[in-house]
PDB file of C-alpha atoms in Angstrom:
ATOM      1  CA  MET A  15     112.704 113.633 105.060  1.00  0.00           C
ATOM      2  CA  LYS A  16     113.657 113.764 101.366  1.00  0.00           C
ATOM      3  CA  LYS A  17     116.646 111.537 102.068  1.00  0.00           C
ATOM      4  CA  LEU A  18     114.419 109.022 103.901  1.00  0.00           C
ATOM      5  CA  ILE A  19     111.958 108.903 101.011  1.00  0.00           C
ATOM      6  CA  LEU A  20     114.761 108.402  98.486  1.00  0.00           C
ATOM      7  CA  THR A  21     116.279 105.636 100.613  1.00  0.00           C
ATOM      8  CA  SER A  22     112.894 103.908 100.856  1.00  0.00           C
ATOM      9  CA  VAL A  23     112.392 104.075  97.086  1.00  0.00           C
ATOM     10  CA  VAL A  24     115.863 102.652  96.423  1.00  0.00           C
ATOM     11  CA  LEU A  25     115.241  99.847  98.941  1.00  0.00           C
ATOM     12  CA  LEU A  26     111.874  99.019  97.374  1.00  0.00           C
ATOM     13  CA  MET A  27     113.399  98.915  93.894  1.00  0.00           C
ATOM     14  CA  ALA A  28     116.184  96.638  95.130  1.00  0.00           C
ATOM     15  CA  MET A  29     113.671  94.272  96.723  1.00  0.00           C
ATOM     16  CA  MET A  30     111.590  94.169  93.544  1.00  0.00           C
ATOM     17  CA  ALA A  31     114.670  93.492  91.441  1.00  0.00           C
ATOM     18  CA  GLN A  32     115.459  90.482  93.634  1.00  0.00           C
ATOM     19  CA  ALA A  33     111.892  89.105  93.567  1.00  0.00           C
ATOM     20  CA  GLN A  34     112.107  85.661  92.046  1.00  0.00           C
ATOM     21  CA  THR A  35     109.590  82.855  91.890  1.00  0.00           C
ATOM     22  CA  LYS A  36     109.904  79.273  90.661  1.00  0.00           C
ATOM     23  CA  ILE A  37     106.581  77.986  89.352  1.00  0.00           C
ATOM     24  CA  ALA A  38     106.328  74.269  90.072  1.00  0.00           C
ATOM     25  CA  PRO A  39     102.817  73.111  91.067  1.00  0.00           C
ATOM     26  CA  LYS A  40     102.535  70.109  93.349  1.00  0.00           C
ATOM     27  CA  LEU A  41     101.963  66.957  91.300  1.00  0.00           C
ATOM     28  CA  GLN A  42     100.029  64.282  93.188  1.00  0.00           C
ATOM     29  CA  ASN A  43      98.216  61.262  91.796  1.00  0.00           C
ATOM     30  CA  GLY A  44      94.467  61.876  91.724  1.00  0.00           C
ATOM     31  CA  PHE A  45      94.709  65.651  92.101  1.00  0.00           C
ATOM     32  CA  LYS A  46      91.882  67.340  90.185  1.00  0.00           C
ATOM     33  CA  ALA A  47      91.155  70.975  89.421  1.00  0.00           C
ATOM     34  CA  VAL A  48      88.281  72.413  87.395  1.00  0.00           C
ATOM     35  CA  TYR A  49      88.534  75.834  85.778  1.00  0.00           C
ATOM     36  CA  ILE A  50      85.874  78.059  84.250  1.00  0.00           C
ATOM     37  CA  SER A  51      86.956  80.235  81.336  1.00  0.00           C
ATOM     38  CA  GLU A  52      84.983  83.267  80.186  1.00  0.00           C
ATOM     39  CA  SER A  53      86.244  85.042  77.083  1.00  0.00           C
ATOM     40  CA  SER A  54      85.147  87.789  74.751  1.00  0.00           C
ATOM     41  CA  LEU A  55      86.304  88.611  71.225  1.00  0.00           C
ATOM     42  CA  SER A  56      85.516  91.906  69.529  1.00  0.00           C
ATOM     43  CA  ALA A  57      86.479  92.298  65.868  1.00  0.00           C
ATOM     44  CA  MET A  58      85.089  93.913  62.700  1.00  0.00           C
ATOM     45  CA  GLY A  59      82.262  95.507  64.664  1.00  0.00           C
ATOM     46  CA  LYS A  60      81.029  92.201  66.055  1.00  0.00           C
ATOM     47  CA  GLU A  61      81.387  90.606  69.474  1.00  0.00           C
ATOM     48  CA  CYS A  62      81.415  86.967  70.458  1.00  0.00           C
ATOM     49  CA  LYS A  63      81.460  85.624  74.023  1.00  0.00           C
ATOM     50  CA  MET A  64      82.405  82.115  75.068  1.00  0.00           C
ATOM     51  CA  THR A  65      82.310  80.100  78.288  1.00  0.00           C
ATOM     52  CA  ASP A  66      83.879  76.706  78.829  1.00  0.00           C
ATOM     53  CA  GLU A  67      84.728  74.330  81.671  1.00  0.00           C
ATOM     54  CA  SER A  68      87.954  72.295  81.709  1.00  0.00           C
ATOM     55  CA  GLU A  69      89.088  69.573  84.077  1.00  0.00           C
ATOM     56  CA  TYR A  70      92.762  68.912  84.924  1.00  0.00           C
ATOM     57  CA  VAL A  71      93.632  65.516  86.486  1.00  0.00           C
ATOM     58  CA  VAL A  72      97.124  64.413  87.569  1.00  0.00           C
ATOM     59  CA  SER A  73      98.302  60.803  87.177  1.00  0.00           C
ATOM     60  CA  ASN A  74     101.418  58.683  86.544  1.00  0.00           C
ATOM     61  CA  VAL A  75     103.515  60.773  88.932  1.00  0.00           C
ATOM     62  CA  THR A  76     107.232  59.884  89.124  1.00  0.00           C
ATOM     63  CA  ASP A  77     110.402  61.726  90.091  1.00  0.00           C
ATOM     64  CA  LYS A  78     110.736  62.773  86.456  1.00  0.00           C
ATOM     65  CA  GLY A  79     107.236  64.127  85.902  1.00  0.00           C
ATOM     66  CA  ALA A  80     103.594  63.209  85.456  1.00  0.00           C
ATOM     67  CA  VAL A  81     100.629  63.101  83.103  1.00  0.00           C
ATOM     68  CA  ILE A  82      98.049  65.898  83.313  1.00  0.00           C
ATOM     69  CA  THR A  83      94.836  64.996  81.484  1.00  0.00           C
ATOM     70  CA  VAL A  84      92.907  68.046  80.287  1.00  0.00           C
ATOM     71  CA  THR A  85      89.272  67.593  79.265  1.00  0.00           C
ATOM     72  CA  THR A  86      87.098  70.458  78.051  1.00  0.00           C
ATOM     73  CA  LYS A  87      83.614  69.379  79.008  1.00  0.00           C
ATOM     74  CA  ASP A  88      81.359  72.182  77.872  1.00  0.00           C
ATOM     75  CA  ILE A  89      81.632  75.156  75.536  1.00  0.00           C
ATOM     76  CA  LYS A  90      78.936  77.781  75.117  1.00  0.00           C
ATOM     77  CA  ILE A  91      79.239  80.555  72.546  1.00  0.00           C
ATOM     78  CA  ASN A  92      77.052  83.645  72.571  1.00  0.00           C
ATOM     79  CA  GLY A  93      77.166  85.255  69.160  1.00  0.00           C
ATOM     80  CA  ASP A  94      75.568  85.317  65.745  1.00  0.00           C
ATOM     81  CA  GLU A  95      75.729  81.670  64.714  1.00  0.00           C
ATOM     82  CA  ASN A  96      75.111  82.687  61.099  1.00  0.00           C
ATOM     83  CA  ASP A  97      78.220  84.872  61.125  1.00  0.00           C
ATOM     84  CA  ILE A  98      81.222  83.233  59.443  1.00  0.00           C
ATOM     85  CA  THR A  99      83.694  84.489  62.072  1.00  0.00           C
ATOM     86  CA  THR A 100      81.572  83.024  64.866  1.00  0.00           C
ATOM     87  CA  GLN A 101      81.226  79.709  63.059  1.00  0.00           C
ATOM     88  CA  LEU A 102      84.969  79.411  62.489  1.00  0.00           C
ATOM     89  CA  LEU A 103      85.640  80.267  66.136  1.00  0.00           C
ATOM     90  CA  LEU A 104      83.075  77.683  67.186  1.00  0.00           C
ATOM     91  CA  LEU A 105      84.750  75.101  64.969  1.00  0.00           C
ATOM     92  CA  SER A 106      88.270  75.699  66.278  1.00  0.00           C
ATOM     93  CA  GLN A 107      87.098  75.468  69.885  1.00  0.00           C
ATOM     94  CA  GLN A 108      84.466  72.747  69.799  1.00  0.00           C
ATOM     95  CA  MET A 109      86.616  70.264  67.902  1.00  0.00           C
ATOM     96  CA  PHE A 110      88.284  69.504  71.257  1.00  0.00           C
ATOM     97  CA  THR A 111      85.098  69.278  73.330  1.00  0.00           C
ATOM     98  CA  GLY A 112      84.993  66.003  75.250  1.00  0.00           C
ATOM     99  CA  VAL A 113      88.465  64.994  74.052  1.00  0.00           C
ATOM    100  CA  SER A 114      90.837  64.110  76.900  1.00  0.00           C
ATOM    101  CA  VAL A 115      94.339  65.376  76.093  1.00  0.00           C
ATOM    102  CA  GLN A 116      96.995  63.494  78.087  1.00  0.00           C
ATOM    103  CA  LEU A 117      99.854  65.966  78.516  1.00  0.00           C
ATOM    104  CA  ILE A 118     103.299  64.692  79.470  1.00  0.00           C
ATOM    105  CA  THR A 119     105.074  67.015  81.909  1.00  0.00           C
ATOM    106  CA  ASN A 120     108.413  67.199  83.675  1.00  0.00           C
ATOM    107  CA  ALA A 121     108.746  67.312  87.472  1.00  0.00           C
ATOM    108  CA  ASP A 122     107.832  71.022  87.458  1.00  0.00           C
ATOM    109  CA  GLY A 123     104.590  70.473  85.562  1.00  0.00           C
ATOM    110  CA  GLN A 124     105.993  71.950  82.343  1.00  0.00           C
ATOM    111  CA  VAL A 125     104.329  70.422  79.277  1.00  0.00           C
ATOM    112  CA  THR A 126     106.792  68.462  77.129  1.00  0.00           C
ATOM    113  CA  GLY A 127     104.615  66.174  75.013  1.00  0.00           C
ATOM    114  CA  VAL A 128     101.223  64.588  74.292  1.00  0.00           C
ATOM    115  CA  LYS A 129     100.831  60.943  75.297  1.00  0.00           C
ATOM    116  CA  ASN A 130      97.706  60.200  73.219  1.00  0.00           C
ATOM    117  CA  LEU A 131      98.420  62.447  70.237  1.00  0.00           C
ATOM    118  CA  ASP A 132      96.975  60.123  67.577  1.00  0.00           C
ATOM    119  CA  GLU A 133      93.730  59.648  69.504  1.00  0.00           C
ATOM    120  CA  VAL A 134      93.306  63.394  70.038  1.00  0.00           C
ATOM    121  CA  LYS A 135      94.100  64.176  66.423  1.00  0.00           C
ATOM    122  CA  ASN A 136      91.721  61.569  65.007  1.00  0.00           C
ATOM    123  CA  LYS A 137      88.774  62.608  67.197  1.00  0.00           C
ATOM    124  CA  ALA A 138      89.317  66.318  66.612  1.00  0.00           C
ATOM    125  CA  MET A 139      89.714  66.020  62.855  1.00  0.00           C
ATOM    126  CA  GLU A 140      86.688  63.731  62.527  1.00  0.00           C
ATOM    127  CA  TYR A 141      84.555  66.341  64.268  1.00  0.00           C
ATOM    128  CA  ALA A 142      86.137  69.177  62.275  1.00  0.00           C
ATOM    129  CA  GLY A 143      85.442  67.431  58.975  1.00  0.00           C
ATOM    130  CA  LYS A 144      81.728  67.119  59.746  1.00  0.00           C
ATOM    131  CA  MET A 145      81.480  70.726  60.924  1.00  0.00           C
ATOM    132  CA  ILE A 146      83.309  72.060  57.851  1.00  0.00           C
ATOM    133  CA  ASP A 147      80.962  70.151  55.536  1.00  0.00           C
ATOM    134  CA  LYS A 148      77.998  71.737  57.343  1.00  0.00           C
ATOM    135  CA  LEU A 149      79.574  75.212  57.244  1.00  0.00           C
ATOM    136  CA  LEU A 150      80.365  75.087  53.525  1.00  0.00           C
ATOM    137  CA  ALA A 151      76.921  73.752  52.680  1.00  0.00           C
ATOM    138  CA  GLN A 152      75.341  76.733  54.455  1.00  0.00           C
ATOM    139  CA  SER A 153      77.801  79.302  53.070  1.00  0.00           C
ATOM    140  CA  PRO A 154      78.716  78.759  49.393  1.00  0.00           C
ATOM    141  CA  GLU A 155      80.680  82.033  49.384  1.00  0.00           C
ATOM    142  CA  VAL A 156      83.011  80.599  52.015  1.00  0.00           C
ATOM    143  CA  ALA A 157      83.479  77.437  49.953  1.00  0.00           C
ATOM    144  CA  GLN A 158      84.682  79.573  47.035  1.00  0.00           C
ATOM    145  CA  ALA A 159      87.123  81.609  49.127  1.00  0.00           C
ATOM    146  CA  MET A 160      88.277  78.785  51.422  1.00  0.00           C
ATOM    147  CA  PRO A 161      87.593  75.259  50.136  1.00  0.00           C
ATOM    148  CA  LYS A 162      87.442  72.319  52.532  1.00  0.00           C
ATOM    149  CA  GLU A 163      91.017  71.269  51.762  1.00  0.00           C
ATOM    150  CA  THR A 164      92.321  74.694  52.817  1.00  0.00           C
ATOM    151  CA  LEU A 165      90.355  74.747  56.067  1.00  0.00           C
ATOM    152  CA  MET A 166      91.366  71.177  56.945  1.00  0.00           C
ATOM    153  CA  LYS A 167      94.994  72.014  56.211  1.00  0.00           C
ATOM    154  CA  GLN A 168      94.856  74.950  58.615  1.00  0.00           C
ATOM    155  CA  LEU A 169      93.388  72.777  61.350  1.00  0.00           C
ATOM    156  CA  THR A 170      95.830  69.916  60.682  1.00  0.00           C
ATOM    157  CA  SER A 171      98.759  72.295  61.223  1.00  0.00           C
ATOM    158  CA  LYS A 172      97.544  72.726  64.811  1.00  0.00           C
ATOM    159  CA  MET A 173      97.431  68.972  65.420  1.00  0.00           C
ATOM    160  CA  THR A 174     101.172  68.297  65.611  1.00  0.00           C
ATOM    161  CA  GLU A 175     102.704  67.504  68.996  1.00  0.00           C
ATOM    162  CA  GLU A 176     104.860  70.637  68.781  1.00  0.00           C
ATOM    163  CA  ALA A 177     101.828  72.846  68.112  1.00  0.00           C
ATOM    164  CA  MET A 178      99.795  71.326  70.938  1.00  0.00           C
ATOM    165  CA  VAL A 179     102.646  71.648  73.441  1.00  0.00           C
ATOM    166  CA  ALA A 180     103.013  75.296  72.396  1.00  0.00           C
ATOM    167  CA  GLN A 181      99.263  75.839  72.781  1.00  0.00           C
ATOM    168  CA  PHE A 182      99.311  74.800  76.449  1.00  0.00           C
ATOM    169  CA  SER A 183     102.653  76.522  77.124  1.00  0.00           C
ATOM    170  CA  LYS A 184     101.880  80.004  75.766  1.00  0.00           C
ATOM    171  CA  SER A 185      98.887  80.870  77.917  1.00  0.00           C
ATOM    172  CA  GLY A 186      96.434  79.396  80.362  1.00  0.00           C
ATOM    173  CA  VAL A 187      96.657  77.304  83.509  1.00  0.00           C
ATOM    174  CA  LEU A 188      99.927  75.506  82.690  1.00  0.00           C
ATOM    175  CA  ALA A 189     101.756  78.300  80.867  1.00  0.00           C
ATOM    176  CA  LEU A 190     104.168  79.325  83.637  1.00  0.00           C
ATOM    177  CA  ASN A 191     105.039  75.837  84.874  1.00  0.00           C
ATOM    178  CA  GLY A 192     108.778  75.224  85.049  1.00  0.00           C
ATOM    179  CA  LYS A 193     109.724  78.877  84.748  1.00  0.00           C
ATOM    180  CA  THR A 194     111.866  80.788  87.234  1.00  0.00           C
ATOM    181  CA  VAL A 195     110.402  84.278  87.007  1.00  0.00           C
ATOM    182  CA  THR A 196     112.365  87.392  87.998  1.00  0.00           C
ATOM    183  CA  ASN A 197     111.174  91.002  88.015  1.00  0.00           C
ATOM    184  CA  GLY A 198     112.060  92.664  84.736  1.00  0.00           C
ATOM    185  CA  ALA A 199     113.095  89.435  83.009  1.00  0.00           C
ATOM    186  CA  THR A 200     112.274  89.265  79.306  1.00  0.00           C
ATOM    187  CA  GLU A 201     111.892  86.468  76.784  1.00  0.00           C
ATOM    188  CA  ASN A 202     111.041  86.131  73.119  1.00  0.00           C
ATOM    189  CA  TYR A 203     108.361  83.732  71.957  1.00  0.00           C
ATOM    190  CA  GLU A 204     106.171  82.980  68.975  1.00  0.00           C
ATOM    191  CA  GLY A 205     102.502  83.832  69.356  1.00  0.00           C
ATOM    192  CA  ASP A 206      99.512  82.854  67.238  1.00  0.00           C
ATOM    193  CA  GLU A 207      99.966  82.645  63.481  1.00  0.00           C
ATOM    194  CA  GLY A 208     103.755  82.893  63.804  1.00  0.00           C
ATOM    195  CA  MET A 209     103.817  86.381  65.344  1.00  0.00           C
ATOM    196  CA  LYS A 210     107.107  87.085  67.146  1.00  0.00           C
ATOM    197  CA  MET A 211     106.553  88.643  70.560  1.00  0.00           C
ATOM    198  CA  LYS A 212     108.658  89.940  73.466  1.00  0.00           C
ATOM    199  CA  ARG A 213     107.404  89.354  77.012  1.00  0.00           C
ATOM    200  CA  MET A 214     108.427  91.023  80.294  1.00  0.00           C
ATOM    201  CA  TYR A 215     107.709  89.580  83.758  1.00  0.00           C
ATOM    202  CA  PHE A 216     106.772  91.241  87.054  1.00  0.00           C
ATOM    203  CA  VAL A 217     106.424  89.459  90.417  1.00  0.00           C
ATOM    204  CA  VAL A 218     104.046  90.893  93.037  1.00  0.00           C
ATOM    205  CA  GLY A 219     103.580  88.447  95.903  1.00  0.00           C
ATOM    206  CA  LYS A 220     101.710  85.448  94.519  1.00  0.00           C
ATOM    207  CA  ASN A 221     100.818  87.337  91.362  1.00  0.00           C
ATOM    208  CA  ILE A 222     102.828  87.053  88.150  1.00  0.00           C
ATOM    209  CA  ILE A 223     102.180  89.812  85.608  1.00  0.00           C
ATOM    210  CA  THR A 224     103.372  89.598  82.011  1.00  0.00           C
ATOM    211  CA  ASN A 225     103.351  92.320  79.355  1.00  0.00           C
ATOM    212  CA  SER A 226     104.024  91.403  75.738  1.00  0.00           C
ATOM    213  CA  THR A 227     104.449  93.459  72.579  1.00  0.00           C
ATOM    214  CA  LEU A 228     104.954  92.664  68.916  1.00  0.00           C
ATOM    215  CA  ASP A 229     108.655  92.256  68.130  1.00  0.00           C
ATOM    216  CA  MET A 230     108.730  92.247  64.325  1.00  0.00           C
ATOM    217  CA  GLN A 231     109.997  94.656  61.689  1.00  0.00           C
ATOM    218  CA  LYS A 232     107.888  95.283  58.577  1.00  0.00           C
ATOM    219  CA  ASP A 233     110.105  92.986  56.504  1.00  0.00           C
ATOM    220  CA  ASP A 234     109.456  90.191  59.017  1.00  0.00           C
ATOM    221  CA  LEU A 235     105.711  90.805  58.805  1.00  0.00           C
ATOM    222  CA  LYS A 236     105.827  90.939  55.020  1.00  0.00           C
ATOM    223  CA  ASN A 237     107.616  87.605  54.806  1.00  0.00           C
ATOM    224  CA  LEU A 238     105.169  86.048  57.275  1.00  0.00           C
ATOM    225  CA  ILE A 239     102.119  87.262  55.322  1.00  0.00           C
ATOM    226  CA  ILE A 240     103.535  86.033  52.014  1.00  0.00           C
ATOM    227  CA  LYS A 241     104.358  82.648  53.550  1.00  0.00           C
ATOM    228  CA  GLN A 242     100.826  82.235  54.902  1.00  0.00           C
ATOM    229  CA  VAL A 243      99.275  83.232  51.576  1.00  0.00           C
ATOM    230  CA  GLU A 244     101.507  80.756  49.730  1.00  0.00           C
ATOM    231  CA  GLU A 245     100.355  78.009  52.095  1.00  0.00           C
ATOM    232  CA  GLN A 246      96.653  78.868  52.285  1.00  0.00           C
ATOM    233  CA  ALA A 247      95.854  80.554  48.955  1.00  0.00           C
ATOM    234  CA  PRO A 248      98.752  79.913  46.539  1.00  0.00           C
ATOM    235  CA  GLU A 249      96.766  81.166  43.555  1.00  0.00           C
ATOM    236  CA  GLN A 250      96.783  84.671  45.105  1.00  0.00           C
ATOM    237  CA  ALA A 251     100.431  84.654  46.172  1.00  0.00           C
ATOM    238  CA  GLU A 252     101.827  86.499  43.137  1.00  0.00           C
ATOM    239  CA  MET A 253      99.254  89.295  43.379  1.00  0.00           C
ATOM    240  CA  ILE A 254      99.994  89.734  47.097  1.00  0.00           C
ATOM    241  CA  LYS A 255     103.741  89.884  46.452  1.00  0.00           C
ATOM    242  CA  GLN A 256     103.322  92.632  43.845  1.00  0.00           C
ATOM    243  CA  ASN A 257     101.195  94.859  46.071  1.00  0.00           C
ATOM    244  CA  ILE A 258     102.303  94.104  49.621  1.00  0.00           C
ATOM    245  CA  ASP A 259     104.863  96.935  49.948  1.00  0.00           C
ATOM    246  CA  LEU A 260     102.266  99.544  49.008  1.00  0.00           C
ATOM    247  CA  VAL A 261      99.668  98.084  51.372  1.00  0.00           C
ATOM    248  CA  MET A 262     102.026  97.676  54.304  1.00  0.00           C
ATOM    249  CA  GLY A 263     103.373 101.190  53.955  1.00  0.00           C
ATOM    250  CA  GLN A 264      99.923 102.566  54.718  1.00  0.00           C
ATOM    251  CA  MET A 265      98.925 100.205  57.523  1.00  0.00           C
ATOM    252  CA  LYS A 266      99.584  99.855  61.249  1.00  0.00           C
ATOM    253  CA  PHE A 267     100.917  96.679  62.788  1.00  0.00           C
ATOM    254  CA  GLU A 268     100.421  96.697  66.534  1.00  0.00           C
ATOM    255  CA  MET A 269      99.810  93.924  69.042  1.00  0.00           C
ATOM    256  CA  SER A 270     100.005  93.745  72.831  1.00  0.00           C
ATOM    257  CA  GLU A 271      99.139  91.152  75.456  1.00  0.00           C
ATOM    258  CA  LYS A 272      98.819  91.428  79.215  1.00  0.00           C
ATOM    259  CA  SER A 273      98.313  88.503  81.589  1.00  0.00           C
ATOM    260  CA  THR A 274      97.962  88.279  85.355  1.00  0.00           C
ATOM    261  CA  TYR A 275      98.414  84.903  87.047  1.00  0.00           C
ATOM    262  CA  GLN A 276      97.378  84.397  90.675  1.00  0.00           C
ATOM    263  CA  LEU A 277      99.008  81.354  92.278  1.00  0.00           C
ATOM    264  CA  GLN A 278      97.876  79.173  95.174  1.00  0.00           C
ATOM    265  CA  ASP A 279     100.129  77.869  97.943  1.00  0.00           C
ATOM    266  CA  ASN A 280     100.388  74.509  96.123  1.00  0.00           C
ATOM    267  CA  GLY A 281     101.732  76.239  93.006  1.00  0.00           C
ATOM    268  CA  TRP A 282      98.607  75.681  90.935  1.00  0.00           C
ATOM    269  CA  VAL A 283      96.926  78.662  89.324  1.00  0.00           C
ATOM    270  CA  LYS A 284      93.961  80.186  91.138  1.00  0.00           C
ATOM    271  CA  SER A 285      93.066  82.583  88.344  1.00  0.00           C
ATOM    272  CA  VAL A 286      94.359  83.974  85.050  1.00  0.00           C
ATOM    273  CA  LYS A 287      93.351  87.192  83.310  1.00  0.00           C
ATOM    274  CA  ASN A 288      94.383  87.795  79.703  1.00  0.00           C
ATOM    275  CA  GLU A 289      93.894  90.808  77.468  1.00  0.00           C
ATOM    276  CA  VAL A 290      94.976  91.062  73.826  1.00  0.00           C
ATOM    277  CA  ASN A 291      94.795  94.202  71.658  1.00  0.00           C
ATOM    278  CA  GLN A 292      95.634  94.044  67.986  1.00  0.00           C
ATOM    279  CA  ASN A 293      95.610  96.459  65.060  1.00  0.00           C
ATOM    280  CA  MET A 294      96.688  94.697  61.875  1.00  0.00           C
ATOM    281  CA  MET A 295      96.232  96.278  58.463  1.00  0.00           C
ATOM    282  CA  GLY A 296      93.233  98.285  59.611  1.00  0.00           C
ATOM    283  CA  GLN A 297      91.567  95.375  61.404  1.00  0.00           C
ATOM    284  CA  VAL A 298      91.180  96.128  65.121  1.00  0.00           C
ATOM    285  CA  MET A 299      90.654  93.208  67.489  1.00  0.00           C
ATOM    286  CA  LYS A 300      90.332  92.991  71.260  1.00  0.00           C
ATOM    287  CA  ALA A 301      90.121  89.756  73.223  1.00  0.00           C
ATOM    288  CA  THR A 302      89.767  89.184  76.948  1.00  0.00           C
ATOM    289  CA  GLU A 303      89.730  85.981  78.982  1.00  0.00           C
ATOM    290  CA  THR A 304      89.266  85.206  82.664  1.00  0.00           C
ATOM    291  CA  ILE A 305      90.065  81.719  83.985  1.00  0.00           C
ATOM    292  CA  THR A 306      89.013  80.934  87.551  1.00  0.00           C
ATOM    293  CA  LEU A 307      89.238  77.871  89.754  1.00  0.00           C
ATOM    294  CA  LYS A 308      85.784  76.380  90.310  1.00  0.00           C
TER     295      LYS A 308
END
């Protein structure tokens, strides 16, 4: 009996090791899918919940690829609208509301570019400018700490084609497209704000599970923090440089992400569940997101 159990375990492990899936959703002109996203962010003792609806439409299909137009139609945020964190989150999300982003993909649906980049950038930045003016008028203390030029610079950095391709490729409905996923496979990637992460894949039927952890030494984190301060608040850069070793020696730097993708027979995502836990310099943050096909 013991020998049979051991043999079964070895066989199961061998089968799991060989599990391999190529993610390549069917691209057909006129195909449309609508997804509902529900997310929650808990940080600094406050919680903010958000719901949005996004439409994905396929067009311009050729042997080489297609165009997938993504339009976020509605965003609702449940949180303290007078809270600065909530307002900044609202700004970063709502600046794309109603803007149709025409993503260029290869034959496997992997995002490679943005066809209407200038249009997207102009509409998003016009909206962002108005919202920032309103935010700073209501919160003079924010204007002193982060003037309009600094906030606009941060948002502009996310408006390059490279940044937008990365945004759709790191997580969400299109993130796995073009990948051949094998049990136990790992890859390195850059997360939000330049964080270096290591991801491991697991294949369970039509489910793809990914686990990611922070993959940075303290010197890497120190250099990243200094770089961001130099870009966003250069007048404080020298003070940060002089004290950063002392501060970092007393602080934790932990970050983990887990995602579960459920695929349909046509290769398109049926649902995605994301969970992020972060403990950076005493600031604990937890974020969850569930994306489901409508």
